[in-house]
mmCIF file of C-alpha atoms in Angstrom:
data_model
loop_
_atom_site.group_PDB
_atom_site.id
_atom_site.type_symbol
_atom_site.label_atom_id
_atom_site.label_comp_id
_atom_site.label_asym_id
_atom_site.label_seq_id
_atom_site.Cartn_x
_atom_site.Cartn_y
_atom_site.Cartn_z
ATOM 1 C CA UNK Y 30 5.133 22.719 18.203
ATOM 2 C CA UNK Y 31 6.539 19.246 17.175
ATOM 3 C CA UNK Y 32 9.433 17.939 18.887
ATOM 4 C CA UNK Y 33 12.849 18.159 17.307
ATOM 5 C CA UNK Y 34 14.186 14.770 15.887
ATOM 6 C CA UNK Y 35 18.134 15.251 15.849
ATOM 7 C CA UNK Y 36 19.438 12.872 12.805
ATOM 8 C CA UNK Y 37 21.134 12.847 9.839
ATOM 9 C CA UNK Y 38 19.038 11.319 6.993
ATOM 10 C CA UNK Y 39 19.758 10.834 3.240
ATOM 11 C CA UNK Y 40 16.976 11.287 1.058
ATOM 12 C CA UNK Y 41 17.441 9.424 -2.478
ATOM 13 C CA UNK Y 42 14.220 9.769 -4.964
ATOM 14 C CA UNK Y 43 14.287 10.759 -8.288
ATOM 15 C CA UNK Y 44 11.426 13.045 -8.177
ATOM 16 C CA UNK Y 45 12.480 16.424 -7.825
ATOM 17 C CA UNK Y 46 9.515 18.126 -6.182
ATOM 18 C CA UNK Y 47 8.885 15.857 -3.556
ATOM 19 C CA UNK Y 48 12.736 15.553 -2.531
ATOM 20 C CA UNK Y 49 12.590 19.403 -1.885
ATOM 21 C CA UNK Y 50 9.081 19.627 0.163
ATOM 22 C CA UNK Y 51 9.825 16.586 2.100
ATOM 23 C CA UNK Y 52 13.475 17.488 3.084
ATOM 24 C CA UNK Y 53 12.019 21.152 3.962
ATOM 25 C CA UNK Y 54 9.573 19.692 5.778
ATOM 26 C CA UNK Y 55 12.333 16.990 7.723
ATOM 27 C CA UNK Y 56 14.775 20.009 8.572
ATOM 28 C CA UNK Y 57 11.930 21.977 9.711
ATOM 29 C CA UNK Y 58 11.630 18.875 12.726
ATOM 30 C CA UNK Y 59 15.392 19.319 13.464
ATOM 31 C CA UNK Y 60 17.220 17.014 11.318
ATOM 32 C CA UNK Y 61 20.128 17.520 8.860
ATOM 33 C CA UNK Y 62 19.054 16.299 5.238
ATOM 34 C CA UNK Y 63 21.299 15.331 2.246
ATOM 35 C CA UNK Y 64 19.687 14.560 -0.863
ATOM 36 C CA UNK Y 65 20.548 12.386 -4.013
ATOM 37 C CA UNK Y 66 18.637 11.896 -7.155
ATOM 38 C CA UNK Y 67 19.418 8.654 -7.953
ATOM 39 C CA UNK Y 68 20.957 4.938 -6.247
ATOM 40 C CA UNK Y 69 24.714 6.219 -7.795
ATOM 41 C CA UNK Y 70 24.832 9.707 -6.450
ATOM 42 C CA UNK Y 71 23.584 7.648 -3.229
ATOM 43 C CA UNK Y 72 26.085 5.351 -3.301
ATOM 44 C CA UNK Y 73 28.827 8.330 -3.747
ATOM 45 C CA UNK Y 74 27.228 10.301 -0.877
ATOM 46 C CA UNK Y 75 26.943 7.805 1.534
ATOM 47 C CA UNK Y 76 31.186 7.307 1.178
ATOM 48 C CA UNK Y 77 33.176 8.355 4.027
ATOM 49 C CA UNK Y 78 29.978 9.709 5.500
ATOM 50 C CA UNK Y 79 27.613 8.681 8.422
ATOM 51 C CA UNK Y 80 24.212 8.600 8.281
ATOM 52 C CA UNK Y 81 21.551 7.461 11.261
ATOM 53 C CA UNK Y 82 18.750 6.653 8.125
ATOM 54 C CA UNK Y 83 17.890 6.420 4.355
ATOM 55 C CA UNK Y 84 14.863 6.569 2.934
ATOM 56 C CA UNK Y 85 15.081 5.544 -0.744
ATOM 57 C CA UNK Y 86 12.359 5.118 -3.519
ATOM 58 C CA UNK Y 87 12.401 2.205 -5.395
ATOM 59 C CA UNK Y 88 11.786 3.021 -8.715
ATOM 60 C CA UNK Y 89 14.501 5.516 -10.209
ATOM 61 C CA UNK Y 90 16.366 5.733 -13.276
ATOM 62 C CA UNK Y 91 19.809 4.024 -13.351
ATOM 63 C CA UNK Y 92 20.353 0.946 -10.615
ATOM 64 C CA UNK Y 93 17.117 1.590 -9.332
ATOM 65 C CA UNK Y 94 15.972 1.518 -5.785
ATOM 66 C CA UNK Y 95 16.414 -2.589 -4.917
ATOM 67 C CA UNK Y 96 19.902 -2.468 -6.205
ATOM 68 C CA UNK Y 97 20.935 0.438 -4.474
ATOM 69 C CA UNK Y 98 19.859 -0.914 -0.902
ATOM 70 C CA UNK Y 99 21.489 -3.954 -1.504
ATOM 71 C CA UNK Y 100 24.625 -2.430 -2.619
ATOM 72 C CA UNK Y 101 24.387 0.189 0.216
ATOM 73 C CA UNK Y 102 24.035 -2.537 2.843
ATOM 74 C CA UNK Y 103 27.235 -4.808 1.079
ATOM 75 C CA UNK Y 104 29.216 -1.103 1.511
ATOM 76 C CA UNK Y 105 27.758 -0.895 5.594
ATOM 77 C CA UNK Y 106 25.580 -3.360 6.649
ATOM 78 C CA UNK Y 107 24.241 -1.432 9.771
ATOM 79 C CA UNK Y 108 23.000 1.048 7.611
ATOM 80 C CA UNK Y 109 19.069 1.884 8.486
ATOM 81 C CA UNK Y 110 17.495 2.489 5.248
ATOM 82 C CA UNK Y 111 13.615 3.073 5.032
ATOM 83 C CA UNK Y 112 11.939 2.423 1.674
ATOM 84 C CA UNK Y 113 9.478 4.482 0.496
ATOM 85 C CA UNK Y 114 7.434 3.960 -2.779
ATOM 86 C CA UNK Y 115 4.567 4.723 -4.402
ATOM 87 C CA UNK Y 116 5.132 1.147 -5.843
ATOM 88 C CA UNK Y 117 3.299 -0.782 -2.816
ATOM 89 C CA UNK Y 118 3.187 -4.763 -2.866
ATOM 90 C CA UNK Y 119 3.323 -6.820 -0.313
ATOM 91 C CA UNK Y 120 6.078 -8.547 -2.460
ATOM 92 C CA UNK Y 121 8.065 -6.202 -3.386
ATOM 93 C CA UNK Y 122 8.026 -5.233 0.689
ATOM 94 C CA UNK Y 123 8.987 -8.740 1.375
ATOM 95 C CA UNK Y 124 12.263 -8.632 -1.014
ATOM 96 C CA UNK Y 125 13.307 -5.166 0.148
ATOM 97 C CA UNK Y 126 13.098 -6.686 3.834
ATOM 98 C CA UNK Y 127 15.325 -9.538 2.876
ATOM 99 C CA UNK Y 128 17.596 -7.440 0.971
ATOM 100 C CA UNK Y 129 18.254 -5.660 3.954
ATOM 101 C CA UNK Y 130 16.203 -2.514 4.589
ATOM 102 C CA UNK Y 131 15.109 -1.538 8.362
ATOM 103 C CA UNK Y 132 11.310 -1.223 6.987
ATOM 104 C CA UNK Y 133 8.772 -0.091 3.974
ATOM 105 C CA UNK Y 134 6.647 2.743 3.951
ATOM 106 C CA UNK Y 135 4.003 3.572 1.044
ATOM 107 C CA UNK Y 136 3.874 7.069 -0.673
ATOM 108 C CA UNK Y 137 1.690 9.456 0.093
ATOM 109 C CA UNK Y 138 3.415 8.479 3.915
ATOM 110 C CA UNK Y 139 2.670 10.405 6.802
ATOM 111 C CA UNK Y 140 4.994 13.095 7.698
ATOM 112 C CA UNK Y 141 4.531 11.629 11.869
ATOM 113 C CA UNK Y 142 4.899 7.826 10.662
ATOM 114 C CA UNK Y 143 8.193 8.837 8.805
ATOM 115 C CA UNK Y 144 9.400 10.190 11.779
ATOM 116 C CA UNK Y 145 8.737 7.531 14.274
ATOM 117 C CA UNK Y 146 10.357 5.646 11.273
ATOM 118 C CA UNK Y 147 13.423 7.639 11.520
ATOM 119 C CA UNK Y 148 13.509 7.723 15.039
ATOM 120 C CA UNK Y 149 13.411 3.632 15.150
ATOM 121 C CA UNK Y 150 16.259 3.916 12.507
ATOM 122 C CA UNK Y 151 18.390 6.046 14.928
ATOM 123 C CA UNK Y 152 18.164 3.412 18.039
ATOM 124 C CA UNK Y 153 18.587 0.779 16.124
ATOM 125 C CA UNK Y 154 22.137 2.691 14.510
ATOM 126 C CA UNK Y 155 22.916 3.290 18.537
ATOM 127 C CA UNK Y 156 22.461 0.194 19.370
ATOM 128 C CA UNK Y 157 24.867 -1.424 16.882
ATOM 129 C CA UNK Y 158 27.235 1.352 17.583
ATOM 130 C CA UNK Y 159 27.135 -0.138 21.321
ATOM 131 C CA UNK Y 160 27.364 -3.676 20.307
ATOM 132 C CA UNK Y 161 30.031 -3.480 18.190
ATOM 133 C CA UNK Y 162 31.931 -1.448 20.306
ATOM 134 C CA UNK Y 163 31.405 -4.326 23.346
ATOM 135 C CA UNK Y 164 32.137 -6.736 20.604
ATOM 136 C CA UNK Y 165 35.803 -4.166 20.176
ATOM 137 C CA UNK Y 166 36.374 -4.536 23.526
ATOM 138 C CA UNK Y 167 35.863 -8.067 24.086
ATOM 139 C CA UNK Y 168 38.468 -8.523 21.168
ATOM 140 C CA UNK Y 169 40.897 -6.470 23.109
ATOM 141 C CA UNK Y 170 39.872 -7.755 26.582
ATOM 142 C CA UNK Y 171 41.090 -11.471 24.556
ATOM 143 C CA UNK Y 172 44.325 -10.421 23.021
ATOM 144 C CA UNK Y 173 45.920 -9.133 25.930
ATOM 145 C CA UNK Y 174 46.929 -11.137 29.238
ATOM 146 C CA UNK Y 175 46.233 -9.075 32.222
ATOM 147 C CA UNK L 9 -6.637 -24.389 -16.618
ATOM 148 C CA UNK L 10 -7.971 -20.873 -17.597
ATOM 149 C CA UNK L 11 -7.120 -20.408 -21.198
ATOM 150 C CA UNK L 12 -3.972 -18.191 -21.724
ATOM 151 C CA UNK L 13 -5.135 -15.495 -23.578
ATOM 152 C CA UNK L 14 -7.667 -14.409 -20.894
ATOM 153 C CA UNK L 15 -4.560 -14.684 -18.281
ATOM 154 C CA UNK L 16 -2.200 -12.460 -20.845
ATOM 155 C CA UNK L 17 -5.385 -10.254 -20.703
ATOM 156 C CA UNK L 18 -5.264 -9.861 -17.154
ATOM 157 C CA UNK L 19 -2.066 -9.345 -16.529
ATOM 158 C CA UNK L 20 -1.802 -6.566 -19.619
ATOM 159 C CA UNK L 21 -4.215 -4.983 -17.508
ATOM 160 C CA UNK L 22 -2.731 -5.143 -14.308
ATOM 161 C CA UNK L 23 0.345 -4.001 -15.608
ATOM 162 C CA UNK L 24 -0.915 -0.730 -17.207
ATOM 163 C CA UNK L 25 -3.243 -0.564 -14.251
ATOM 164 C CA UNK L 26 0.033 -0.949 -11.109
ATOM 165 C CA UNK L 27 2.240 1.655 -13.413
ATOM 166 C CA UNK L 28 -0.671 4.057 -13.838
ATOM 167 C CA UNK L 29 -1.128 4.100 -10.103
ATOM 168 C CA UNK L 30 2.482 4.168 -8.933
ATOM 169 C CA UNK L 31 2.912 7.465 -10.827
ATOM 170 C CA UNK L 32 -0.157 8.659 -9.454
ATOM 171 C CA UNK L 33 1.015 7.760 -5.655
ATOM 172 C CA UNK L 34 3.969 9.507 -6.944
ATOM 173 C CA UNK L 35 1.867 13.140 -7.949
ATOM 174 C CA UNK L 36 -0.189 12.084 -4.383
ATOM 175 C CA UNK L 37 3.155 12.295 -2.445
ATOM 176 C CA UNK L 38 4.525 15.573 -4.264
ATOM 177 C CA UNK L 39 0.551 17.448 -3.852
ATOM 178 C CA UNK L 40 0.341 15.984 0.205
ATOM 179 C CA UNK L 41 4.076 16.886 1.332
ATOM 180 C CA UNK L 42 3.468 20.448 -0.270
ATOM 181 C CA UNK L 43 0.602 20.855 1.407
ATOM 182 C CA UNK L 44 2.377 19.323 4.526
ATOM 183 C CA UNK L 45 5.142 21.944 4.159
ATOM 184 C CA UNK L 46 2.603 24.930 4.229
ATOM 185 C CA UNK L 47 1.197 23.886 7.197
ATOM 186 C CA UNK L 48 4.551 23.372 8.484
ATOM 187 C CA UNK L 49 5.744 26.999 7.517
ATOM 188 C CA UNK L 50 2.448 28.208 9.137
ATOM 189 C CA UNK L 51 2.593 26.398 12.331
ATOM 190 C CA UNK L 52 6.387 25.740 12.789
ATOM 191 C CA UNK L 53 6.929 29.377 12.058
ATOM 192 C CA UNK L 54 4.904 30.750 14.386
ATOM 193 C CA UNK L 55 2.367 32.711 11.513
ATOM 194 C CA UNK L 56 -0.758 34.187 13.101
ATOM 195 C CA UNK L 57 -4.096 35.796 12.545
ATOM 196 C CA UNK L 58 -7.031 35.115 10.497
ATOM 197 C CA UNK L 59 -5.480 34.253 7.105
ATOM 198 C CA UNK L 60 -3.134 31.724 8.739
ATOM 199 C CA UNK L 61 -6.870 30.180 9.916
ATOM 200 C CA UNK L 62 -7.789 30.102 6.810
ATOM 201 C CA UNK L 63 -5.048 28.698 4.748
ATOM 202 C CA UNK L 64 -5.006 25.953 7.256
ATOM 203 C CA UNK L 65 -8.423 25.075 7.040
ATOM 204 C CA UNK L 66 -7.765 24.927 3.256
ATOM 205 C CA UNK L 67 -4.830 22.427 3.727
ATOM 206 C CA UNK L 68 -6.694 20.556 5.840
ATOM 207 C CA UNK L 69 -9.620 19.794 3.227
ATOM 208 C CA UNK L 70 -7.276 18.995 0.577
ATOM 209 C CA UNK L 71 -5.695 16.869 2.350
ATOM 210 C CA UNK L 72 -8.861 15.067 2.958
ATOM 211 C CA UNK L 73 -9.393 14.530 -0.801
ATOM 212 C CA UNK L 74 -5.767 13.454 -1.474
ATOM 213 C CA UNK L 75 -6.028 10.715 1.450
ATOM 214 C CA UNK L 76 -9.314 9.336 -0.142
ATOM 215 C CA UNK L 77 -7.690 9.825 -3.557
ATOM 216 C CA UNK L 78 -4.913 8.031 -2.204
ATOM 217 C CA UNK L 79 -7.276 5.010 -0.655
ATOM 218 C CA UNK L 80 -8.574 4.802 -4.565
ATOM 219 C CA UNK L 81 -5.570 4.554 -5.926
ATOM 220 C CA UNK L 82 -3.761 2.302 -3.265
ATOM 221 C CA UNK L 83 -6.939 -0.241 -3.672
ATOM 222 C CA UNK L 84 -6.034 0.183 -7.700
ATOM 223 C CA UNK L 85 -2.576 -0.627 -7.253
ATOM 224 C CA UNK L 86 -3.198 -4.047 -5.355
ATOM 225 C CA UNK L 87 -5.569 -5.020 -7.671
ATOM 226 C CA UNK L 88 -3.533 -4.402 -10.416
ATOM 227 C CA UNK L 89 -0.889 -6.529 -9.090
ATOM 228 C CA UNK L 90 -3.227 -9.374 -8.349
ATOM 229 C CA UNK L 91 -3.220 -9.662 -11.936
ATOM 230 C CA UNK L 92 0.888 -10.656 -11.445
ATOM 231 C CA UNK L 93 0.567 -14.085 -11.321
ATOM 232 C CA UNK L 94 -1.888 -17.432 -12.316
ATOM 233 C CA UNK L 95 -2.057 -18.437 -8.722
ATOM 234 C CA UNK L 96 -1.179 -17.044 -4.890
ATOM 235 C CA UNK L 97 -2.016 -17.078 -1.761
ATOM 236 C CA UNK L 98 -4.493 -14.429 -0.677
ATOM 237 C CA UNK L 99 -6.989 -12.746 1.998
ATOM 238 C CA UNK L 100 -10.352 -13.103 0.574
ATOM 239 C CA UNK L 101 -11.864 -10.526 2.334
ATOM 240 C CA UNK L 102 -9.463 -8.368 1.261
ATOM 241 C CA UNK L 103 -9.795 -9.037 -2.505
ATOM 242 C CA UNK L 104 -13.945 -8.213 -1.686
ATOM 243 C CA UNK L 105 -13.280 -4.952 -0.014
ATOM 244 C CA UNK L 106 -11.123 -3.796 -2.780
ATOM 245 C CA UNK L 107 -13.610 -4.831 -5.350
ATOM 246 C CA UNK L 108 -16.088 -2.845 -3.140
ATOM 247 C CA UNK L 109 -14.359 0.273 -3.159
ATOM 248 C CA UNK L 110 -13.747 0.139 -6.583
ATOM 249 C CA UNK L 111 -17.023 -0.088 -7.627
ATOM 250 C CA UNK L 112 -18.512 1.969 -4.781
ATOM 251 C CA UNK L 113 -18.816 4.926 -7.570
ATOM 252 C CA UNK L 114 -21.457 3.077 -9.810
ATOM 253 C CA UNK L 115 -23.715 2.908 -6.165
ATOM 254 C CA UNK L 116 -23.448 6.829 -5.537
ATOM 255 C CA UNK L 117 -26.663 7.597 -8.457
ATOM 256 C CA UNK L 118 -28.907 5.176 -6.446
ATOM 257 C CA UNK L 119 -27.787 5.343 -3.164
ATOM 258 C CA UNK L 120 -26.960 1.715 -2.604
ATOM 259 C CA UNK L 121 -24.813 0.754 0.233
ATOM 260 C CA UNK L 122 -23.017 -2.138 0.998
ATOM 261 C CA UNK L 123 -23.244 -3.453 4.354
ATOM 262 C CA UNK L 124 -20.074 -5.748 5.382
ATOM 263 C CA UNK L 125 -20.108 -8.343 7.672
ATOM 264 C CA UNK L 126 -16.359 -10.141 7.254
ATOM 265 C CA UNK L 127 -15.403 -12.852 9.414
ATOM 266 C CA UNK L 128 -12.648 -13.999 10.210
ATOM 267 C CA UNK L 129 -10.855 -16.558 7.271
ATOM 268 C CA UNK L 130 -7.729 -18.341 6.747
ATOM 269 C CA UNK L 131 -6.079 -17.264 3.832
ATOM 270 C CA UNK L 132 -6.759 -19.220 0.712
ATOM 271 C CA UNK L 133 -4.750 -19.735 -2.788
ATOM 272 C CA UNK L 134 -5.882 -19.575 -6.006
ATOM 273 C CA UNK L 135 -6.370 -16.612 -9.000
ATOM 274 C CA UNK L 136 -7.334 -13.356 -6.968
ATOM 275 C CA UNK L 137 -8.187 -11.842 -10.097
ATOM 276 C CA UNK L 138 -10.758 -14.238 -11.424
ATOM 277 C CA UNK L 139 -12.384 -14.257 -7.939
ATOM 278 C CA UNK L 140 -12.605 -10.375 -7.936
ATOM 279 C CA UNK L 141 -13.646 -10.490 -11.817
ATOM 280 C CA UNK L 142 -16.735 -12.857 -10.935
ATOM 281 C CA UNK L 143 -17.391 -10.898 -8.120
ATOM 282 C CA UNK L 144 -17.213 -7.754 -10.050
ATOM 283 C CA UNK L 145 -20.354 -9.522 -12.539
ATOM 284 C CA UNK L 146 -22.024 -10.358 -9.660
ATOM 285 C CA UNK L 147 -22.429 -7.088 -7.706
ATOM 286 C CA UNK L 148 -22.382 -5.313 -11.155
ATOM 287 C CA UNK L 149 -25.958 -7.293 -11.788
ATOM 288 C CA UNK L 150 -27.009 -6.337 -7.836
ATOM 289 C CA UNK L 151 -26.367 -2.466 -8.564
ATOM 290 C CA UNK L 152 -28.355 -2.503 -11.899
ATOM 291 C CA UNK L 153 -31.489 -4.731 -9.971
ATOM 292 C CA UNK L 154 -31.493 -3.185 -6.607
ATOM 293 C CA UNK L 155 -34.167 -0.203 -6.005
ATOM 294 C CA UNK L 156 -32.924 3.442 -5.184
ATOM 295 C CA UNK L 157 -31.214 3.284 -1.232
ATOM 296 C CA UNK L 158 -31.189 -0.731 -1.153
ATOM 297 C CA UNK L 159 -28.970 -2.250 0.454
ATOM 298 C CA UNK L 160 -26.888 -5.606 -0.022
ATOM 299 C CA UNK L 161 -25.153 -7.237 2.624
ATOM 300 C CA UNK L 162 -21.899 -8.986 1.883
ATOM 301 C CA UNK L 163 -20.854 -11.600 4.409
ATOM 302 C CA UNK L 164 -18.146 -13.608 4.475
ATOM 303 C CA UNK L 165 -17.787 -17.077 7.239
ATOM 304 C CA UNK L 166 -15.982 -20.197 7.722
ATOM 305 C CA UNK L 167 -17.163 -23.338 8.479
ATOM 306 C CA UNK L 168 -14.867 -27.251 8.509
ATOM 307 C CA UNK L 169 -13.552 -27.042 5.201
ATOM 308 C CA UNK L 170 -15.432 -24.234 3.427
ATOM 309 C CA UNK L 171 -15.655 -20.525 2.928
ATOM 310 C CA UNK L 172 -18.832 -18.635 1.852
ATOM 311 C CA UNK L 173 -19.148 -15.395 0.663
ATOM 312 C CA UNK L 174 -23.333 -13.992 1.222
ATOM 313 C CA UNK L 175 -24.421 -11.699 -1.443
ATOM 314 C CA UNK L 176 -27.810 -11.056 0.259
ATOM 315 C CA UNK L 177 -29.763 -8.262 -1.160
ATOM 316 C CA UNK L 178 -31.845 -6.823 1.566
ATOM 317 C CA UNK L 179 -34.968 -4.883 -0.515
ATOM 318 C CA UNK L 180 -36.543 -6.499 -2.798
ATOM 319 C CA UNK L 181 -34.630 -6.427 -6.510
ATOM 320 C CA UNK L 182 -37.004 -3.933 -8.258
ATOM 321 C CA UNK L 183 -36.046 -5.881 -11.619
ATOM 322 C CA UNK L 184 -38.209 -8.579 -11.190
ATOM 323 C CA UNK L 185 -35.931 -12.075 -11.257
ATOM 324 C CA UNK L 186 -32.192 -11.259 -11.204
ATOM 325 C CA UNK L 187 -30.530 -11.057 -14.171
ATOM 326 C CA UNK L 188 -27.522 -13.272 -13.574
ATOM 327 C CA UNK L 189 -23.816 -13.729 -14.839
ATOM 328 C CA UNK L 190 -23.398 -15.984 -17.755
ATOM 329 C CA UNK L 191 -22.693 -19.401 -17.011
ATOM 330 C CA UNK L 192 -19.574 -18.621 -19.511
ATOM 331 C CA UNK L 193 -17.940 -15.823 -17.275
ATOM 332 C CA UNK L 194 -19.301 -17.995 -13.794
ATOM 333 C CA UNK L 195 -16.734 -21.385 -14.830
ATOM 334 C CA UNK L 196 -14.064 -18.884 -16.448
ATOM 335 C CA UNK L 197 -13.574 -17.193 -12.793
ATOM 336 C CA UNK L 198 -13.972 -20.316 -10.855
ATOM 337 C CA UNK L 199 -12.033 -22.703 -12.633
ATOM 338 C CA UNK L 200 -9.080 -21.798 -10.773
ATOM 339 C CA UNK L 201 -10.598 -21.502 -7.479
ATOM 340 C CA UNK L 202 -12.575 -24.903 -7.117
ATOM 341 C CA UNK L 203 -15.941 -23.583 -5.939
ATOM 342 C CA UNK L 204 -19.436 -23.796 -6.616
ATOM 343 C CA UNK L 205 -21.860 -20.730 -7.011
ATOM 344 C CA UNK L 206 -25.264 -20.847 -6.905
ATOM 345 C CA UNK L 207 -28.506 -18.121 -6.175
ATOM 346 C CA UNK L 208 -31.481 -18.068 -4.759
ATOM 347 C CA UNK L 209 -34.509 -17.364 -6.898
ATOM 348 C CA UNK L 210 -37.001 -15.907 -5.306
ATOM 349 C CA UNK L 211 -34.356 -13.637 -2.712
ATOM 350 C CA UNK L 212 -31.752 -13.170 -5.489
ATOM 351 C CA UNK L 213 -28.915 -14.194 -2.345
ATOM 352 C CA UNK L 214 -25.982 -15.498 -4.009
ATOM 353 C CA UNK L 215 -23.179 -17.952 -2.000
ATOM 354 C CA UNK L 216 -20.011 -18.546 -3.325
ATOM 355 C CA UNK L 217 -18.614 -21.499 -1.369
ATOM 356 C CA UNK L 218 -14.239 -22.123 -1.701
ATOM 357 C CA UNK L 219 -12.626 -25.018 -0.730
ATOM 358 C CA UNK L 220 -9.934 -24.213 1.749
#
């Protein structure tokens, strides 16, 4: 029996098949799955919403996958989002990287490596939860005189 | 400087060859995480008994084919996109392995193997593409002149301020001397990789030595 992952993942690919079998397959290991089928239904999803990773293709109709990370990390920048593609370069891993995402996975993945994936994405996400709230603190610890 | 129309020929190719195998990764990914959720509903779910056996055992073999389906057409992919631009900066034993895998089908009738010994390099610059398309005429000759289960070992080593890459056949070639690439296609590859080829007659071992 695998062990549960609890997290809250948004899965953006435009590919309708594999967005059902691989969310199945995600909620079957615990997690709670929202889908979108392109970068703008993405972008209106991830509003008002909080999720501990993204995995988004990179080649989909519309904005596409490069523009929706970036615009998804100038809307949150601590937002974990793991790209996965069946359009693998070394380059195009490079300038997701720099625009932001946590890491870059090629299609077919395995189901255990997206996982450990998702479970990196969820520390990190805890981790800047706990800094910034130090950071919140600090702030307050500064503005008042006691 | 190559001539342009052979570098608009390349990368034609590598485009149609990179979005041919990104939709394929694409099919890969839908047939493998189907097959992933069947296992899932069968082990996850608790199902038992003999048919739950065998469906796994089933999933379990395709699988098998779509990972070495998915090797293919990963190796594809990069060496479509090699074909991106004139000039970068590359792992040479990288470019051969791809080129091996690629071609490892046209071995299968014969039984050839080939035997890799890669050593450690530095990473070079230059046209991936033309390399892999000289290397390409080069084992393409060895697979035509080498007898049924030959053998030819491909070694690659660094010395000061050279690397060599060892095409050493290790039967005898059953064609008598070996037929070699055409000078032609030999300075069209090399050109943009400033390196000297040359073969030995009476083994038919080929070095390709690269400047760093």
């Amino acid at each position: 029996m695998t062990e549960e992952l609890k997290a809250k993942v948004l899965v953006v690919d435009d590919e309708e098949q594999f967005l059902k079998a691989f969310s199945k397959r995600l909620e079957m290991r615990g997690m709670k799955i929202e889908t979108a089928m392109s970068g703008e239904e993405a972008l209106d999803k991830v509003q008002g919403k909080d999720f501990d990773a993204i995995i988004l293709d990179l080649v989909m109709p519309g904005i596409g996958g490069m523009e929706t990370l970036k615009r998804l990390k100038e809307e949150n920048p601590d937002l974990q989002i793991i790209i996965l593609t069946g359009h693998g370069t070394i380059e195009k891993g490079v300038e997701a990287i720099k625009a932001g995402a946590m890491d870059f996975v090629e299609k077919p993945a395995d189901i255990n490596k997206i996982l450990e994936k998702i479970g990196e994405a969820k520390h990190k996400r805890v981790l800047l939860f706990e800094k910034r709230a130090e950071e919140h603190i600090q702030e307050i610890v500064k503005t008042r005189s006691w | 400087m190559c001539d342009e129309s052979t570098i608009v020929r390349l990368q034609f190719i590598g485009k149609i060859l990179s979005l041919f195998t990104h939709q394929l990764n694409n099919h890969l990914a839908i047939i493998k995480d189907s097959l992933g959720f069947l296992t899932d509903l069968t082990e996850l779910r608790g199902v038992g008994g003999e048919d739950a056996t065998e469906i796994l055992e089933t999933v379990k073999a395709l699988e098998g084919e779509i990972n070495k389906a998915t090797l293919l057409s990963k190796r594809l992919n990069s060496f479509g996109h090699r074909m991106d631009s004139e000039i970068s900066t590359f792992d040479l034993n990288e470019v051969i392995e791809e080129m091996l895998t690629l071609v490892s089908k046209a071995t299968v009738q014969k039984r050839l193997a080939f035997l890799r010994e890669f050593g450690e390099l530095p990473p070079i610059n230059g046209n991936p593409s033309l390399f892999q398309f000289v290397l390409f005429c080069l084992l393409d000759r060895y697979i035509k002149a080498l007898p049924p289960n030959g053998r030819l070992k491909v070694k690659t080593l660094t010395s000061e301020d050279v690397i060599r890459v060892l095409l050493e056949p290790m039967n005898e070639l059953s064609s008598g001397p070996l037929p070699f690439c055409p000078d032609h296609i030999i300075g069209l590859g090399l050109k943009l990789l400033s390196c000297r080829i040359s073969t030995e007659e009476p083994t038919g071992k080929t070095e390709i030595v690269l400047m760093k």
